[in-house]
Amino acid sequence: MSASRRSGTTDELGPDEPEPAGSDLLAALLDGMDAALCAFDADGVVTHWNREAERILGWTAAEAVGRRGFAGWAVRTADAEEVEARLLSAMEAPGRQVHEFALLTKDGGRVLVRTQSAAVRGADGKPAGVYCAFSEVHAQIDLERSIALSEALFEDASWGVVLVDADLRPAVVNAHAARALGTGRTAVLGRPLGELLSQGAEELESALTHVLAEGAPPAPAEMWVSVRSTEGEKRRCWRSGFLRLASPLAEEPVPLGVGWLFQDVTEAKHTEQEANLLRFRANQLHRAARAAAECEDPGEAATVHLDFALAGFADHALIDRVATGWSAGDDEGPVRLVRAVTTPAGAPGPSLLTGKAGLPVRYAEGHPALQCVERAGSVRASSGETTPERKREWATARQWPPDSVHALCAVLRSRGRTLGVVTFLRGAGRSQFERTDATYAEDVAVRIATALDLEGLAPRP
């Protein structure tokens, strides 16, 4: 039964006639609304009052329906005339009107509400009354804030926002996320993540599946991904946060998907990694200097510097000394190098002193070590993209361990003389040497050259 019939008001039906099913439907609709609703006829008499209005103000439908206006019960008498005039003015105004004013609760308290009122027109098109939907101002403001936040996230946010459905496919993408993925906002929708990311899609999908099953993680996660773009693949680091989305309309939480927020921190991660690498290498140089200072034999001190330099830097290393009697700028013939120190080619271990026989190494013309001596500067070399067999042939032809793929040669100079070359070698599991690696190798070479020079100056037993 609708609120108006419960109050005892009559309509065209007689007192003994059954109510139509439409009245029950109207009552169910009104009582099921999330917003409080009341209605007035043309004379200002309350005709409808739903359960949400009863919850907010405490007045039941039986107490409210049939009263004329709000004066003396739902509004202070001093304010009643102004409130009723503002509400009933909606009968003459087009569209909806929004007002804010204080209503009285049944226990005497006051509640600030925001109302939306509009005219109710009869069959002849003339105003027959007014309906008024209202809610507590703080609840309305919370709703408006939520809506405003959603719109801002998907329009103006400076980080990526993606709503992923339960099938792990993007359903809504903001402009920042679309740019990060290298495509348009609509082009992303419904596509598997594997089509957008060439690397990292499996890790991301695993994280999304975990959030759907277990909920949001306690802290952001950093993920390295490769994004397909017109310029090729771009390696990026995204700091990501995840939120499980559940329907607020269901009795039990029903997962609608995952909210994925991410920010590109690639540059910051590179800077952090470089700082950590420089800190580690400086620490290694310091430790090597202190350990070498305790060596009585200068040749042993050179191997100490080499061993400390290898940690995290290269897989193999070797030192070639210039043969006795040759000096830079010598026109008598090409430079001859003698293997002095080498690291074990098999299992890892300390560097070994070799070359006591003084036999020169059979380096072919154009060898990186020979170029390093001739230029008195660092030389980098790589086998390039080729088959494993060709890579082994490339390393063997240069008198290096077969698994070597990248090489860096640094000249050993002391007191204005070239003493030899130190060569650092990396396998296929490492990246090629960069300019920063060459700088570090040159620092190590200075220390090794000083030790070797001191060995030549030390008196023989």
Short mmCIF file of C-alpha atoms in Angstrom, two decimals:
data_model
loop_
_atom_site.label_atom_id
_atom_site.label_comp_id
_atom_site.label_asym_id
_atom_site.label_seq_id
_atom_site.Cartn_x
_atom_site.Cartn_y
_atom_site.Cartn_z
CA MET A 1 0.00 0.00 0.00
CA SER A 2 1.39 3.43 -0.88
CA ALA A 3 2.12 6.03 1.74
CA SER A 4 -0.85 8.11 0.63
CA ARG A 5 -3.34 5.22 0.99
CA ARG A 6 -1.94 4.23 4.39
CA SER A 7 -2.71 7.74 5.63
CA GLY A 8 -6.38 7.35 4.91
CA THR A 9 -6.70 9.70 1.92
CA THR A 10 -9.26 8.69 -0.71
CA ASP A 11 -9.22 8.65 -4.47
CA GLU A 12 -11.60 7.56 -7.19
CA LEU A 13 -11.85 4.05 -5.77
CA GLY A 14 -14.50 3.37 -3.18
CA PRO A 15 -13.56 2.44 0.39
CA ASP A 16 -14.33 -1.25 -0.21
CA GLU A 17 -12.75 -1.59 -3.64
CA PRO A 18 -9.40 -3.44 -3.84
CA GLU A 19 -6.32 -1.42 -4.67
CA PRO A 20 -4.73 -2.07 -8.05
CA ALA A 21 -1.38 -3.80 -8.26
CA GLY A 22 0.12 -0.51 -9.47
CA SER A 23 -0.28 0.99 -5.99
CA ASP A 24 1.81 -1.76 -4.45
CA LEU A 25 4.42 -1.30 -7.16
CA LEU A 26 4.54 2.45 -6.52
CA ALA A 27 4.92 1.90 -2.79
CA ALA A 28 7.73 -0.61 -3.37
CA LEU A 29 9.54 1.77 -5.72
CA LEU A 30 9.26 4.71 -3.34
CA ASP A 31 10.37 2.71 -0.30
CA GLY A 32 13.27 1.15 -2.19
CA MET A 33 14.81 4.48 -3.22
CA ASP A 34 18.20 5.46 -1.81
CA ALA A 35 17.08 9.10 -1.60
CA ALA A 36 14.40 10.46 0.69
CA LEU A 37 11.29 11.54 -1.21
CA CYS A 38 8.14 13.44 -0.33
CA ALA A 39 5.46 14.97 -2.51
CA PHE A 40 2.93 17.79 -2.10
CA ASP A 41 -0.30 18.48 -3.89
CA ALA A 42 -1.17 21.91 -5.27
CA ASP A 43 -2.31 23.07 -1.83
CA GLY A 44 0.94 22.06 -0.14
CA VAL A 45 -0.41 18.92 1.55
CA VAL A 46 2.03 16.01 1.92
CA THR A 47 0.88 13.09 -0.28
CA HIS A 48 3.91 10.76 -0.28
CA TRP A 49 6.65 9.97 2.25
CA ASN A 50 9.10 7.07 1.76
CA ARG A 51 11.21 5.05 4.18
CA GLU A 52 14.44 6.96 3.52
CA ALA A 53 12.66 10.17 4.56
CA GLU A 54 11.53 8.37 7.70
CA ARG A 55 15.09 7.23 8.38
CA ILE A 56 16.56 10.72 8.05
CA LEU A 57 13.89 12.68 9.98
CA GLY A 58 12.26 10.02 12.16
CA TRP A 59 8.71 10.88 11.09
CA THR A 60 6.73 7.91 9.80
CA ALA A 61 4.58 8.02 6.68
CA ALA A 62 1.43 7.85 8.83
CA GLU A 63 2.63 10.93 10.73
CA ALA A 64 3.70 12.88 7.68
CA VAL A 65 1.13 12.22 4.94
CA GLY A 66 -1.88 14.56 5.16
CA ARG A 67 -0.08 17.41 6.93
CA ARG A 68 -0.12 20.80 5.29
CA GLY A 69 3.45 21.95 4.72
CA PHE A 70 6.36 21.45 7.12
CA ALA A 71 5.45 24.13 9.65
CA GLY A 72 5.60 23.11 13.29
CA TRP A 73 6.91 19.59 12.79
CA ALA A 74 9.58 19.22 10.07
CA VAL A 75 10.66 22.88 9.94
CA ARG A 76 10.84 25.60 12.56
CA THR A 77 7.81 27.87 12.46
CA ALA A 78 9.98 30.90 11.78
CA ASP A 79 11.46 29.22 8.70
CA ALA A 80 8.37 27.40 7.44
CA GLU A 81 7.01 30.15 5.18
CA GLU A 82 10.31 30.60 3.34
CA VAL A 83 10.92 26.84 2.98
CA GLU A 84 7.42 26.13 1.66
CA ALA A 85 7.60 29.03 -0.78
CA ARG A 86 10.89 27.76 -2.19
CA LEU A 87 9.55 24.22 -2.53
CA LEU A 88 6.19 25.13 -4.08
CA SER A 89 7.81 27.59 -6.47
CA ALA A 90 8.96 24.55 -8.45
CA MET A 91 5.38 24.22 -9.79
CA GLU A 92 5.86 27.35 -11.86
CA ALA A 93 9.56 26.92 -12.71
CA PRO A 94 10.88 24.78 -15.56
CA GLY A 95 13.13 21.82 -14.76
CA ARG A 96 14.46 21.03 -11.30
CA GLN A 97 15.40 23.39 -8.52
CA VAL A 98 18.10 22.71 -5.91
CA HIS A 99 17.91 24.15 -2.40
CA GLU A 100 19.61 23.61 0.94
CA PHE A 101 17.89 24.19 4.27
CA ALA A 102 17.57 22.67 7.74
CA LEU A 103 14.78 20.22 8.64
CA LEU A 104 13.72 19.08 12.09
CA THR A 105 13.89 15.48 13.20
CA LYS A 106 11.23 13.90 15.35
CA ASP A 107 13.50 14.00 18.42
CA GLY A 108 14.11 17.73 18.00
CA GLY A 109 17.43 17.68 16.18
CA ARG A 110 18.26 19.56 13.02
CA VAL A 111 19.52 18.07 9.74
CA LEU A 112 20.94 20.10 6.87
CA VAL A 113 19.58 18.63 3.63
CA ARG A 114 19.95 19.33 -0.05
CA THR A 115 16.72 19.07 -2.04
CA GLN A 116 15.85 18.69 -5.69
CA SER A 117 12.25 19.64 -6.44
CA ALA A 118 10.22 19.65 -9.65
CA ALA A 119 6.60 20.09 -10.66
CA VAL A 120 4.16 17.19 -11.00
CA ARG A 121 1.74 17.84 -13.85
CA GLY A 122 -1.73 16.45 -14.28
CA ALA A 123 -3.40 14.98 -17.33
CA ASP A 124 -4.24 18.49 -18.55
CA GLY A 125 -0.57 19.53 -18.35
CA LYS A 126 -1.17 21.95 -15.48
CA PRO A 127 0.87 21.75 -12.24
CA ALA A 128 -0.79 19.36 -9.81
CA GLY A 129 1.87 19.36 -7.12
CA VAL A 130 5.56 19.07 -6.37
CA TYR A 131 7.85 16.17 -5.63
CA CYS A 132 10.96 16.74 -3.51
CA ALA A 133 13.92 14.38 -3.25
CA PHE A 134 16.36 15.18 -0.47
CA SER A 135 19.40 13.76 1.30
CA GLU A 136 21.74 14.82 4.05
CA VAL A 137 24.20 17.40 2.77
CA HIS A 138 27.29 15.50 3.92
CA ALA A 139 26.09 12.35 2.13
CA GLN A 140 25.40 14.33 -1.02
CA ILE A 141 28.80 16.01 -0.82
CA ASP A 142 30.46 12.61 -0.40
CA LEU A 143 28.68 11.36 -3.50
CA GLU A 144 29.64 14.45 -5.48
CA ARG A 145 33.23 14.13 -4.35
CA SER A 146 33.32 10.49 -5.46
CA ILE A 147 31.93 11.41 -8.87
CA ALA A 148 34.29 14.38 -9.19
CA LEU A 149 37.25 12.19 -8.20
CA SER A 150 36.34 9.58 -10.81
CA GLU A 151 36.04 12.20 -13.53
CA ALA A 152 39.33 13.86 -12.53
CA LEU A 153 41.17 10.53 -12.50
CA PHE A 154 40.04 9.73 -16.01
CA GLU A 155 40.66 13.18 -17.42
CA ASP A 156 43.34 15.19 -15.61
CA ALA A 157 45.35 12.68 -13.54
CA SER A 158 49.13 12.84 -13.94
CA TRP A 159 49.41 9.06 -13.60
CA GLY A 160 47.87 6.18 -15.49
CA VAL A 161 44.48 4.84 -14.42
CA VAL A 162 43.04 1.66 -15.95
CA LEU A 163 39.91 -0.23 -14.95
CA VAL A 164 40.38 -3.90 -15.81
CA ASP A 165 37.36 -6.19 -15.98
CA ALA A 166 37.15 -9.70 -14.53
CA ASP A 167 38.57 -11.09 -17.81
CA LEU A 168 41.73 -8.97 -17.31
CA ARG A 169 40.95 -6.66 -20.22
CA PRO A 170 40.95 -2.86 -20.01
CA ALA A 171 37.42 -1.46 -19.67
CA VAL A 172 38.21 2.22 -19.00
CA VAL A 173 41.54 3.97 -19.65
CA ASN A 174 42.49 7.55 -18.91
CA ALA A 175 44.50 9.76 -21.26
CA HIS A 176 47.79 9.36 -19.36
CA ALA A 177 47.59 5.55 -19.43
CA ALA A 178 46.75 5.55 -23.14
CA ARG A 179 49.86 7.62 -23.88
CA ALA A 180 51.99 5.29 -21.74
CA LEU A 181 50.66 2.30 -23.68
CA GLY A 182 51.37 4.07 -26.96
CA THR A 183 47.83 4.03 -28.34
CA GLY A 184 44.46 5.77 -28.13
CA ARG A 185 41.96 5.48 -25.29
CA THR A 186 39.36 3.57 -27.29
CA ALA A 187 41.91 1.38 -29.09
CA VAL A 188 42.98 -0.14 -25.74
CA LEU A 189 39.53 -1.26 -24.62
CA GLY A 190 38.84 -4.98 -24.61
CA ARG A 191 42.29 -5.98 -25.87
CA PRO A 192 44.40 -8.58 -24.02
CA LEU A 193 47.36 -7.12 -22.17
CA GLY A 194 49.66 -9.35 -24.19
CA GLU A 195 48.81 -7.32 -27.31
CA LEU A 196 49.83 -4.09 -25.60
CA LEU A 197 52.99 -5.27 -23.82
CA SER A 198 55.69 -7.39 -25.44
CA GLN A 199 57.27 -8.16 -22.06
CA GLY A 200 55.83 -8.03 -18.55
CA ALA A 201 52.23 -8.91 -19.49
CA GLU A 202 52.37 -12.25 -17.64
CA GLU A 203 53.61 -10.61 -14.44
CA LEU A 204 50.93 -7.92 -14.68
CA GLU A 205 48.14 -10.44 -15.33
CA SER A 206 49.34 -12.50 -12.36
CA ALA A 207 49.14 -9.41 -10.14
CA LEU A 208 45.62 -8.60 -11.37
CA THR A 209 44.48 -12.19 -10.77
CA HIS A 210 45.87 -12.06 -7.24
CA VAL A 211 44.02 -8.81 -6.51
CA LEU A 212 40.74 -10.27 -7.79
CA ALA A 213 41.15 -13.28 -5.50
CA GLU A 214 42.84 -11.81 -2.42
CA GLY A 215 42.30 -8.06 -2.51
CA ALA A 216 44.62 -5.07 -2.77
CA PRO A 217 48.32 -5.57 -1.90
CA PRO A 218 49.65 -3.57 1.07
CA ALA A 219 52.18 -1.57 -0.98
CA PRO A 220 52.83 -0.51 -4.59
CA ALA A 221 54.76 -2.86 -6.86
CA GLU A 222 57.41 -1.91 -9.42
CA MET A 223 57.14 -3.76 -12.72
CA TRP A 224 59.43 -3.64 -15.74
CA VAL A 225 57.54 -3.92 -19.01
CA SER A 226 58.24 -3.45 -22.71
CA VAL A 227 55.66 -1.37 -24.55
CA ARG A 228 55.07 -1.76 -28.28
CA SER A 229 55.16 1.55 -30.15
CA THR A 230 55.71 2.89 -33.64
CA GLU A 231 59.37 3.60 -32.71
CA GLY A 232 59.86 0.02 -31.50
CA GLU A 233 59.82 -1.54 -28.05
CA LYS A 234 60.39 0.73 -25.05
CA ARG A 235 61.56 -0.68 -21.73
CA ARG A 236 59.72 1.07 -18.89
CA CYS A 237 59.37 0.70 -15.13
CA TRP A 238 55.87 1.33 -13.75
CA ARG A 239 55.19 1.74 -10.04
CA SER A 240 51.72 0.21 -9.76
CA GLY A 241 48.96 0.15 -7.17
CA PHE A 242 45.92 -2.13 -7.36
CA LEU A 243 42.39 -1.95 -5.93
CA ARG A 244 39.72 -4.62 -6.12
CA LEU A 245 36.43 -3.19 -7.34
CA ALA A 246 33.22 -4.64 -5.92
CA SER A 247 29.60 -3.74 -6.65
CA PRO A 248 28.02 -1.60 -3.88
CA LEU A 249 24.55 -2.82 -4.95
CA ALA A 250 25.09 -6.50 -4.19
CA GLU A 251 24.44 -8.07 -0.78
CA GLU A 252 27.79 -9.87 -1.03
CA PRO A 253 30.87 -8.27 -2.63
CA VAL A 254 30.86 -9.15 -6.31
CA PRO A 255 34.21 -8.38 -8.02
CA LEU A 256 33.73 -6.09 -10.98
CA GLY A 257 37.41 -5.95 -11.83
CA VAL A 258 40.56 -4.18 -10.69
CA GLY A 259 41.52 -0.54 -10.54
CA TRP A 260 45.14 -0.26 -11.72
CA LEU A 261 47.01 2.98 -11.07
CA PHE A 262 50.59 3.35 -12.25
CA GLN A 263 53.30 5.96 -12.63
CA ASP A 264 56.34 5.81 -14.90
CA VAL A 265 59.47 5.80 -12.71
CA THR A 266 61.93 4.61 -15.36
CA GLU A 267 64.22 7.63 -15.14
CA ALA A 268 64.22 7.56 -11.35
CA LYS A 269 65.05 3.82 -11.35
CA HIS A 270 67.90 4.35 -13.81
CA THR A 271 69.29 7.14 -11.65
CA GLU A 272 68.96 4.97 -8.54
CA GLN A 273 70.65 2.01 -10.23
CA GLU A 274 73.50 4.18 -11.47
CA ALA A 275 73.99 5.64 -7.99
CA ASN A 276 74.04 2.17 -6.44
CA LEU A 277 76.49 0.95 -9.08
CA LEU A 278 78.84 3.89 -8.53
CA ARG A 279 78.65 3.38 -4.77
CA PHE A 280 79.47 -0.33 -5.12
CA ARG A 281 82.38 0.26 -7.50
CA ALA A 282 83.85 2.99 -5.29
CA ASN A 283 83.63 0.60 -2.36
CA GLN A 284 85.37 -2.12 -4.37
CA LEU A 285 88.21 0.24 -5.32
CA HIS A 286 88.61 1.20 -1.67
CA ARG A 287 88.66 -2.41 -0.50
CA ALA A 288 91.10 -3.39 -3.25
CA ALA A 289 93.50 -0.58 -2.33
CA ARG A 290 93.53 -1.62 1.31
CA ALA A 291 94.04 -5.30 0.46
CA ALA A 292 96.80 -4.52 -2.08
CA ALA A 293 98.62 -2.39 0.48
CA GLU A 294 99.21 -5.54 2.56
CA CYS A 295 100.85 -7.43 -0.34
CA GLU A 296 104.63 -7.66 -0.22
CA ASP A 297 104.84 -8.63 -3.89
CA PRO A 298 103.68 -5.83 -6.28
CA GLY A 299 102.64 -8.48 -8.83
CA GLU A 300 100.32 -10.01 -6.26
CA ALA A 301 98.91 -6.55 -5.56
CA ALA A 302 98.04 -6.24 -9.26
CA THR A 303 96.06 -9.50 -9.12
CA VAL A 304 94.24 -8.26 -5.99
CA HIS A 305 93.07 -5.17 -7.87
CA LEU A 306 91.93 -7.38 -10.75
CA ASP A 307 89.98 -9.78 -8.55
CA PHE A 308 88.12 -7.01 -6.74
CA ALA A 309 87.27 -5.35 -10.05
CA LEU A 310 85.70 -8.52 -11.47
CA ALA A 311 82.90 -8.64 -8.88
CA GLY A 312 79.68 -7.70 -10.67
CA PHE A 313 81.63 -6.23 -13.58
CA ALA A 314 82.95 -9.00 -15.81
CA ASP A 315 83.27 -12.77 -16.09
CA HIS A 316 86.95 -12.99 -17.06
CA ALA A 317 89.96 -10.70 -17.04
CA LEU A 318 93.56 -10.85 -18.12
CA ILE A 319 96.64 -8.63 -18.09
CA ASP A 320 99.11 -8.47 -20.97
CA ARG A 321 102.43 -6.75 -20.38
CA VAL A 322 104.48 -5.08 -23.07
CA ALA A 323 107.48 -7.25 -23.98
CA THR A 324 110.83 -6.08 -22.67
CA GLY A 325 112.56 -3.61 -24.94
CA TRP A 326 109.45 -2.15 -26.61
CA SER A 327 108.22 1.38 -25.88
CA ALA A 328 105.46 3.54 -27.26
CA GLY A 329 106.45 5.21 -30.50
CA ASP A 330 109.05 2.52 -31.23
CA ASP A 331 109.57 2.13 -34.99
CA GLU A 332 111.43 -1.16 -34.82
CA GLY A 333 108.30 -3.30 -35.11
CA PRO A 334 104.77 -3.97 -33.90
CA VAL A 335 104.04 -4.16 -30.21
CA ARG A 336 104.49 -7.53 -28.54
CA LEU A 337 102.41 -8.46 -25.51
CA VAL A 338 103.15 -11.16 -22.94
CA ARG A 339 100.33 -12.74 -20.88
CA ALA A 340 101.06 -11.86 -17.23
CA VAL A 341 97.82 -12.50 -15.31
CA THR A 342 94.68 -14.43 -16.21
CA THR A 343 91.57 -15.63 -14.44
CA PRO A 344 90.58 -19.32 -14.55
CA ALA A 345 88.55 -20.12 -17.67
CA GLY A 346 86.47 -22.80 -15.93
CA ALA A 347 85.37 -22.53 -12.31
CA PRO A 348 85.70 -19.09 -10.70
CA GLY A 349 88.81 -18.46 -8.65
CA PRO A 350 91.59 -15.97 -7.95
CA SER A 351 93.70 -14.60 -10.77
CA LEU A 352 96.83 -16.53 -11.69
CA LEU A 353 100.30 -15.15 -12.45
CA THR A 354 101.61 -16.46 -15.78
CA GLY A 355 104.06 -15.46 -18.49
CA LYS A 356 107.30 -16.44 -16.73
CA ALA A 357 108.66 -17.73 -19.99
CA GLY A 358 108.20 -14.33 -21.62
CA LEU A 359 106.66 -15.72 -24.83
CA PRO A 360 104.48 -13.17 -26.67
CA VAL A 361 100.79 -13.82 -27.21
CA ARG A 362 99.84 -14.54 -30.84
CA TYR A 363 97.53 -11.57 -31.37
CA ALA A 364 96.47 -10.94 -34.98
CA GLU A 365 96.75 -7.52 -36.52
CA GLY A 366 93.88 -5.28 -35.43
CA HIS A 367 93.37 -7.11 -32.14
CA PRO A 368 91.59 -4.86 -29.54
CA ALA A 369 94.50 -5.20 -27.11
CA LEU A 370 96.99 -4.04 -29.77
CA GLN A 371 94.70 -1.14 -30.72
CA CYS A 372 94.51 -0.17 -27.04
CA VAL A 373 98.31 0.05 -26.76
CA GLU A 374 98.68 1.96 -30.02
CA ARG A 375 95.98 4.48 -29.09
CA ALA A 376 96.86 4.61 -25.38
CA GLY A 377 93.12 4.56 -24.72
CA SER A 378 90.23 2.19 -24.00
CA VAL A 379 88.80 -0.05 -26.75
CA ARG A 380 85.44 -1.89 -26.67
CA ALA A 381 84.53 -4.88 -28.85
CA SER A 382 81.56 -7.26 -29.22
CA SER A 383 80.85 -10.33 -31.30
CA GLY A 384 77.51 -8.91 -32.46
CA GLU A 385 74.26 -10.74 -33.17
CA THR A 386 75.33 -14.08 -34.58
CA THR A 387 75.14 -17.81 -33.92
CA PRO A 388 76.73 -19.39 -30.82
CA GLU A 389 79.27 -21.16 -33.03
CA ARG A 390 80.37 -17.90 -34.63
CA LYS A 391 80.65 -16.27 -31.19
CA ARG A 392 82.96 -19.04 -29.98
CA GLU A 393 85.08 -18.68 -33.11
CA TRP A 394 85.20 -14.91 -32.56
CA ALA A 395 86.50 -15.33 -28.97
CA THR A 396 88.94 -18.14 -29.77
CA ALA A 397 90.49 -16.21 -32.64
CA ARG A 398 91.33 -13.42 -30.20
CA GLN A 399 92.92 -15.76 -27.63
CA TRP A 400 90.03 -15.27 -25.15
CA PRO A 401 87.85 -17.85 -23.32
CA PRO A 402 85.27 -19.37 -25.73
CA ASP A 403 82.26 -17.99 -23.83
CA SER A 404 83.42 -14.37 -24.20
CA VAL A 405 81.03 -12.09 -26.12
CA HIS A 406 81.95 -8.56 -25.03
CA ALA A 407 85.42 -7.14 -24.36
CA LEU A 408 86.84 -3.96 -22.87
CA CYS A 409 90.57 -3.19 -23.05
CA ALA A 410 92.13 -0.47 -20.89
CA VAL A 411 95.76 0.64 -21.27
CA LEU A 412 98.19 0.34 -18.36
CA ARG A 413 100.28 3.50 -18.08
CA SER A 414 102.61 4.69 -15.33
CA ARG A 415 105.23 7.45 -15.27
CA GLY A 416 104.43 8.32 -18.87
CA ARG A 417 105.06 4.81 -20.17
CA THR A 418 102.76 2.12 -21.54
CA LEU A 419 103.18 -1.04 -19.51
CA GLY A 420 100.50 -3.22 -21.06
CA VAL A 421 96.75 -3.83 -21.31
CA VAL A 422 94.06 -5.13 -18.96
CA THR A 423 91.14 -6.83 -20.72
CA PHE A 424 87.74 -7.46 -19.15
CA LEU A 425 85.45 -10.04 -20.77
CA ARG A 426 81.71 -10.69 -20.45
CA GLY A 427 79.65 -13.69 -21.50
CA ALA A 428 76.32 -13.84 -23.34
CA GLY A 429 74.34 -13.37 -20.14
CA ARG A 430 75.59 -9.81 -19.68
CA SER A 431 75.11 -6.59 -21.59
CA GLN A 432 77.90 -5.02 -23.62
CA PHE A 433 80.28 -2.55 -21.99
CA GLU A 434 79.15 1.09 -21.82
CA ARG A 435 81.08 4.32 -21.43
CA THR A 436 80.60 4.28 -17.65
CA ASP A 437 82.14 0.79 -17.62
CA ALA A 438 85.16 2.08 -19.50
CA THR A 439 85.65 4.82 -16.89
CA TYR A 440 85.64 2.23 -14.12
CA ALA A 441 88.05 -0.01 -16.04
CA GLU A 442 90.42 2.94 -16.50
CA ASP A 443 90.41 3.57 -12.73
CA VAL A 444 91.31 -0.07 -12.12
CA ALA A 445 93.98 0.07 -14.83
CA VAL A 446 95.71 3.00 -13.12
CA ARG A 447 96.05 0.99 -9.90
CA ILE A 448 97.23 -2.14 -11.71
CA ALA A 449 99.79 -0.13 -13.72
CA THR A 450 101.18 1.40 -10.53
CA ALA A 451 101.64 -2.05 -9.00
CA LEU A 452 103.32 -3.43 -12.13
CA ASP A 453 105.59 -0.42 -12.37
CA LEU A 454 106.55 -0.88 -8.75
CA GLU A 455 107.32 -4.53 -9.48
CA GLY A 456 109.75 -3.45 -12.17
CA LEU A 457 111.45 -1.02 -9.79
CA ALA A 458 111.69 -3.49 -6.88
CA PRO A 459 115.16 -5.03 -6.42
CA ARG A 460 115.47 -8.60 -7.63
CA PRO A 461 116.49 -11.25 -5.04
#
